[in-house]
PDB file of C-alpha atoms in Angstrom:
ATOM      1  CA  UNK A   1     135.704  30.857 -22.514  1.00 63.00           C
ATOM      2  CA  UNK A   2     136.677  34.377 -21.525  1.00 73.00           C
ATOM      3  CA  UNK A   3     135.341  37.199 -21.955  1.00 89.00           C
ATOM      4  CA  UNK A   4     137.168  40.472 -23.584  1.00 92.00           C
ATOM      5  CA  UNK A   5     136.695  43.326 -20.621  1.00 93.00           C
ATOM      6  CA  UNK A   6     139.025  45.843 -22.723  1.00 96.00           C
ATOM      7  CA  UNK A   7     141.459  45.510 -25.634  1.00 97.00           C
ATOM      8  CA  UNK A   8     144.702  48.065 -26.159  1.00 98.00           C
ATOM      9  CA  UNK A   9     145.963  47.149 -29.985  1.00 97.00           C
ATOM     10  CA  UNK A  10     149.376  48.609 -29.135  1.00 98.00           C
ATOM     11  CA  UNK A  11     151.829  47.660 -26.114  1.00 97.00           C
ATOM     12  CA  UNK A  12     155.071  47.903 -25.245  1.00 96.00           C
ATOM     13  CA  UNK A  13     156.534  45.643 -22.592  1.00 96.00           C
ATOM     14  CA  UNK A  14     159.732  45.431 -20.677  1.00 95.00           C
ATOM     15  CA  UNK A  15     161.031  42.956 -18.171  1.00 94.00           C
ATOM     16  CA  UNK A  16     161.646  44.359 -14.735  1.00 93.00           C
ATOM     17  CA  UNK A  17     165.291  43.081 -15.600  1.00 94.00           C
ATOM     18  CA  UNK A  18     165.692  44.815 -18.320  1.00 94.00           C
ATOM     19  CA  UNK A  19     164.155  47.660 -17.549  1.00 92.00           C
ATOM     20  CA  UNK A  20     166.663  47.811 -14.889  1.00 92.00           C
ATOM     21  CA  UNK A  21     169.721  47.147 -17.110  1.00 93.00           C
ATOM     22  CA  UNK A  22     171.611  50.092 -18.791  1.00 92.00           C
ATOM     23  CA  UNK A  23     170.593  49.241 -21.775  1.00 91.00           C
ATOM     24  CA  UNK A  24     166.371  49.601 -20.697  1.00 90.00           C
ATOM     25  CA  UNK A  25     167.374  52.600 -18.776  1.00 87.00           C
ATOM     26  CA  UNK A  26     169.356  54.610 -21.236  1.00 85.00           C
ATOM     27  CA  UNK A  27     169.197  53.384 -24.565  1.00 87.00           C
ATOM     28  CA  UNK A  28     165.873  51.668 -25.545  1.00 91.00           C
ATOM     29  CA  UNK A  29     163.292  51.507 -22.990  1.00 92.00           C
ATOM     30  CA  UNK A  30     161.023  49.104 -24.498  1.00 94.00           C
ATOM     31  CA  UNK A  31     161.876  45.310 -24.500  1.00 94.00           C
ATOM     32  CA  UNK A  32     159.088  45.100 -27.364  1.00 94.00           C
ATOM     33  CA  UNK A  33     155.842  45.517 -28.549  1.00 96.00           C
ATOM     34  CA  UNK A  34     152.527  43.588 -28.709  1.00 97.00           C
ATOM     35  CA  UNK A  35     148.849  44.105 -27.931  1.00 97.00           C
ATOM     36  CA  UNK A  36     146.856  43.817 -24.631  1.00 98.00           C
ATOM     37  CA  UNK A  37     144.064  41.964 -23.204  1.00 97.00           C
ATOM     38  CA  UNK A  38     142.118  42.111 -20.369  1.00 97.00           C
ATOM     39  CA  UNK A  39     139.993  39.644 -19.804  1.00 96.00           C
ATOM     40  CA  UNK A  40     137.002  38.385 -16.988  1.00 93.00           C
ATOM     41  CA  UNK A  41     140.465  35.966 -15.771  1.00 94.00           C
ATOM     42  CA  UNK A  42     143.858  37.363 -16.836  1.00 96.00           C
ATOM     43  CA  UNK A  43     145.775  39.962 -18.332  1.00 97.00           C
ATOM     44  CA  UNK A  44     147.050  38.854 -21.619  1.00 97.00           C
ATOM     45  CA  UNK A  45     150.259  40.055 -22.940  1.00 97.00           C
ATOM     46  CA  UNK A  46     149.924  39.001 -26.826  1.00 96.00           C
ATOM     47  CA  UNK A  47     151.573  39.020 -30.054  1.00 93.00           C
ATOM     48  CA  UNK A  48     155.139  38.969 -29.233  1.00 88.00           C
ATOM     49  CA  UNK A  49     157.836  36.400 -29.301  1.00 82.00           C
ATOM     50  CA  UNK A  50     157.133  35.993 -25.324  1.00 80.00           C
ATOM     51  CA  UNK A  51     153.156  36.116 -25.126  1.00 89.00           C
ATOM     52  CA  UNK A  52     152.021  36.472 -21.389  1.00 95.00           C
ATOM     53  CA  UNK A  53     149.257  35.678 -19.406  1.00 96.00           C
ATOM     54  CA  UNK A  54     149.084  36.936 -16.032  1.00 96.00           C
ATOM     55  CA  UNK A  55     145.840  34.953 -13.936  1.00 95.00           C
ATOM     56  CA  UNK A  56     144.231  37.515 -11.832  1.00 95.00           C
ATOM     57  CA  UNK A  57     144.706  34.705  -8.724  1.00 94.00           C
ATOM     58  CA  UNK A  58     148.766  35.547  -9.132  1.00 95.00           C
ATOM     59  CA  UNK A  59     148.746  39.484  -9.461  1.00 95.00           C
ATOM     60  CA  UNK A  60     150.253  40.937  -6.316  1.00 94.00           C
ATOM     61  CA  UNK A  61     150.179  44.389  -6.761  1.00 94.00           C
ATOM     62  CA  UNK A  62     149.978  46.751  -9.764  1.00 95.00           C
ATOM     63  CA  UNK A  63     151.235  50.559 -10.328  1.00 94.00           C
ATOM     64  CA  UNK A  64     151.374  53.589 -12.536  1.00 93.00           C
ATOM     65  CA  UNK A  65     155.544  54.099 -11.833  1.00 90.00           C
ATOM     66  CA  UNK A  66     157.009  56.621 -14.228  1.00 90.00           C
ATOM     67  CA  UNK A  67     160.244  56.547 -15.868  1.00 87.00           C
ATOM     68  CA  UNK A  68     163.511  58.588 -15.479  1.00 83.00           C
ATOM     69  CA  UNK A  69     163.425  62.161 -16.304  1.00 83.00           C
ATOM     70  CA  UNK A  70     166.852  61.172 -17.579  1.00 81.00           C
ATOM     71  CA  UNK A  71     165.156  58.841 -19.979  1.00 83.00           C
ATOM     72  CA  UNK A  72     161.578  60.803 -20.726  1.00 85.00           C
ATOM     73  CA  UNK A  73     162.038  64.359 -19.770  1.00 82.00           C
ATOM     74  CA  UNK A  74     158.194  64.570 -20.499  1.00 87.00           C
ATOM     75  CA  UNK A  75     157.549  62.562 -18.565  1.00 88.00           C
ATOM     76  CA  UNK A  76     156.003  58.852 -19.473  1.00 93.00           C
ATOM     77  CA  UNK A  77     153.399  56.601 -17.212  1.00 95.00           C
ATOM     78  CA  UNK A  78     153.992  52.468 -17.096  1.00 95.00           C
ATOM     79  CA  UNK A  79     151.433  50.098 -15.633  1.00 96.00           C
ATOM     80  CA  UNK A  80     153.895  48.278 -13.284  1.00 95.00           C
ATOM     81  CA  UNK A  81     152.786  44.789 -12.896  1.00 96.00           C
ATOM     82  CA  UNK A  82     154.113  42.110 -10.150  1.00 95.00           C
ATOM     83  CA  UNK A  83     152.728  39.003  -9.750  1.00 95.00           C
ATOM     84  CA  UNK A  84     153.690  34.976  -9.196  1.00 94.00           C
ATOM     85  CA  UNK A  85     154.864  32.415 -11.355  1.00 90.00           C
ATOM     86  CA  UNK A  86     156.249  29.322 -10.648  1.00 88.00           C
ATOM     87  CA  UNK A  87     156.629  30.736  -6.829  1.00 87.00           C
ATOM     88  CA  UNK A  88     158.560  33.175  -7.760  1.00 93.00           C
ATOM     89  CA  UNK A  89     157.351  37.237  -7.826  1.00 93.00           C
ATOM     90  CA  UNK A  90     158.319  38.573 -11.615  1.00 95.00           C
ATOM     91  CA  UNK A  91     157.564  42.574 -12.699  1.00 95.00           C
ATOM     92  CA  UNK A  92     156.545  43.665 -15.792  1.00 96.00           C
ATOM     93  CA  UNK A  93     156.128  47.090 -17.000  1.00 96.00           C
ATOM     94  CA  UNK A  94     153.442  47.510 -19.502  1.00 97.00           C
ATOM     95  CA  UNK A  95     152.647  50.769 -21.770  1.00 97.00           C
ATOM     96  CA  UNK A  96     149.864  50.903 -23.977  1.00 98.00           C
ATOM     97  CA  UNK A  97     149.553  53.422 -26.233  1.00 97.00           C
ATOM     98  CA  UNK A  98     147.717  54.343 -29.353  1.00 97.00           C
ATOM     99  CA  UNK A  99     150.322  55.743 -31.436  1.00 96.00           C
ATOM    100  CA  UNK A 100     154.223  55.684 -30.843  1.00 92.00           C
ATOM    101  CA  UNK A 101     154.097  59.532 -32.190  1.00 95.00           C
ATOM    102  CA  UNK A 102     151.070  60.578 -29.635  1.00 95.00           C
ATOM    103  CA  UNK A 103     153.239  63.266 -26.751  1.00 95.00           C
ATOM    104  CA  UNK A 104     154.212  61.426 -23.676  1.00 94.00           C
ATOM    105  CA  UNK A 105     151.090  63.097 -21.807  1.00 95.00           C
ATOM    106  CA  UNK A 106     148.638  61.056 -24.011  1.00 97.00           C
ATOM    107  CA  UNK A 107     150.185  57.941 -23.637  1.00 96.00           C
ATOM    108  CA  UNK A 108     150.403  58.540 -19.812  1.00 96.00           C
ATOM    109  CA  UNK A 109     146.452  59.432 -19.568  1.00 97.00           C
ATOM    110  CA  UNK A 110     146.043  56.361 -21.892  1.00 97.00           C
ATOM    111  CA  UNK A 111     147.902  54.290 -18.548  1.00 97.00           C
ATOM    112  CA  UNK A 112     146.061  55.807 -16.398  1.00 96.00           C
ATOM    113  CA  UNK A 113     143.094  54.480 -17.494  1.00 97.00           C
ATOM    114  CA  UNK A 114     144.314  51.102 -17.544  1.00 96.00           C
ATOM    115  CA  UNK A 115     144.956  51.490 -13.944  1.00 95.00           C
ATOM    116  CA  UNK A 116     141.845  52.708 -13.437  1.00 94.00           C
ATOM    117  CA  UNK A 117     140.234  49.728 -15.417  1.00 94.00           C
ATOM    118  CA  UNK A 118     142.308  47.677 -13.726  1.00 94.00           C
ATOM    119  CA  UNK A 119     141.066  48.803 -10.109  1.00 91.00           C
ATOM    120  CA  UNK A 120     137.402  48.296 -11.211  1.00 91.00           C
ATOM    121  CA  UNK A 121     138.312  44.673 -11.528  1.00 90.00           C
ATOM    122  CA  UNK A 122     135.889  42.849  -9.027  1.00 85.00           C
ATOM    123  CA  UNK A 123     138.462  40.011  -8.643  1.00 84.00           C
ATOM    124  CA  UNK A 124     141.212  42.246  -8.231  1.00 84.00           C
ATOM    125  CA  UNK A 125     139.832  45.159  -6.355  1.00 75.00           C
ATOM    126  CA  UNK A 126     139.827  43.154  -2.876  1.00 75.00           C
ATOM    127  CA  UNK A 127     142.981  41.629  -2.739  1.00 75.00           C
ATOM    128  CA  UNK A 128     145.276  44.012  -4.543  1.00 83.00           C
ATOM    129  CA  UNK A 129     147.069  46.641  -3.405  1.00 82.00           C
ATOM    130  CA  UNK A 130     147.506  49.837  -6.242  1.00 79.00           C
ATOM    131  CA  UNK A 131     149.172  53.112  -5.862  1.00 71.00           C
ATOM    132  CA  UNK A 132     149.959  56.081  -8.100  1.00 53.00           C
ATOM    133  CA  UNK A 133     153.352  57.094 -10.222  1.00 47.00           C
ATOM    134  CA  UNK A 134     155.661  57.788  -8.405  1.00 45.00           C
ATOM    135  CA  UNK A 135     157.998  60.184  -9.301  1.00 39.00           C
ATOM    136  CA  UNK A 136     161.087  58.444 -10.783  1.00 37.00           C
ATOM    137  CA  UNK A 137     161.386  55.340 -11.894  1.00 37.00           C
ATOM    138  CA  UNK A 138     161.111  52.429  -9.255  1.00 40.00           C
ATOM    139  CA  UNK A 139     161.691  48.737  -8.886  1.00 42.00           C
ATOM    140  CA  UNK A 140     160.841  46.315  -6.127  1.00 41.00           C
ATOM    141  CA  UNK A 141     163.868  44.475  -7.267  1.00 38.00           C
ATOM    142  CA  UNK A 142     162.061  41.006  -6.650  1.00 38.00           C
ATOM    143  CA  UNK A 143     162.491  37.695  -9.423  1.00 37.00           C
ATOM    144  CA  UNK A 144     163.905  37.467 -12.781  1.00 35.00           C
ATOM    145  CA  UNK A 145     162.735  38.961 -15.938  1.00 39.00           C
ATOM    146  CA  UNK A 146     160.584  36.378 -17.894  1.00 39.00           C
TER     147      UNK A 146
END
């Protein structure tokens, strides 16, 4: 059985497809909504209609990547997340937040530390590579949304 390493009750998720799509970019950013897990095995993506659970063994790389100024002039942090399934590389963007009404600075901190949690992840921390937002939003344009 595994064992909770932290717990975020509110998430919103996107599809590197449809983050990508005019619709994620300019209209609604967030695919939906759900809560995160982080477990001693996986990152679990979890109550929405497409619940995800991401085996450490299959992340590739994760990243704090920030969206459009266009879209967030406040700018807004998302844990960028790509890893395998079904050999082929899928992205999803992740951002947990505590409220939807907190500023766009909060919820970026909040992402940051999820990074940060993430990187202290002994099975993670040797094999995966991590980097820092970048300044607009970026896609490694690799797989399908899920």
């Amino acid at each position: 059985m595994s064992q909770d390493i932290r717990y975020q009750p509110k998430c919103y998720f996107a599809s590197d497809d449809y983050a990508e799509s005019f619709w994620g970019k300019y209209i609604y950013i967030y695919q939906g909504k759900g809560s995160l897990r982080l477990t001693d095995r996986s990152l679990c993506l979890e109550g929405c209609p497409e619940e995800l659970e991401i085996p450490f063994q299959d992340i590739k790389w994760i990243s704090s990547t920030n969206f459009s100024l266009w879209t967030k002039p406040f700018g807004l942090s998302r844990l960028t997340i790509c890893y395998r399934s079904a050999s082929e590389s899928k992205i999803v963007h992740l951002i947990p937040h505590n409220s939807p009404f907190d500023p766009t600075w909060v919820t970026s901190e909040l992402v940051q530390s999820w990074l940060q949690t993430l990187s202290q992840v002994e099975q993670l921390s040797d094999r995966v590579e991590y980097s820092q937002p970048a300044s607009e939003t970026t896609s490694a344009g690799v797989g399908q949304g899920w």
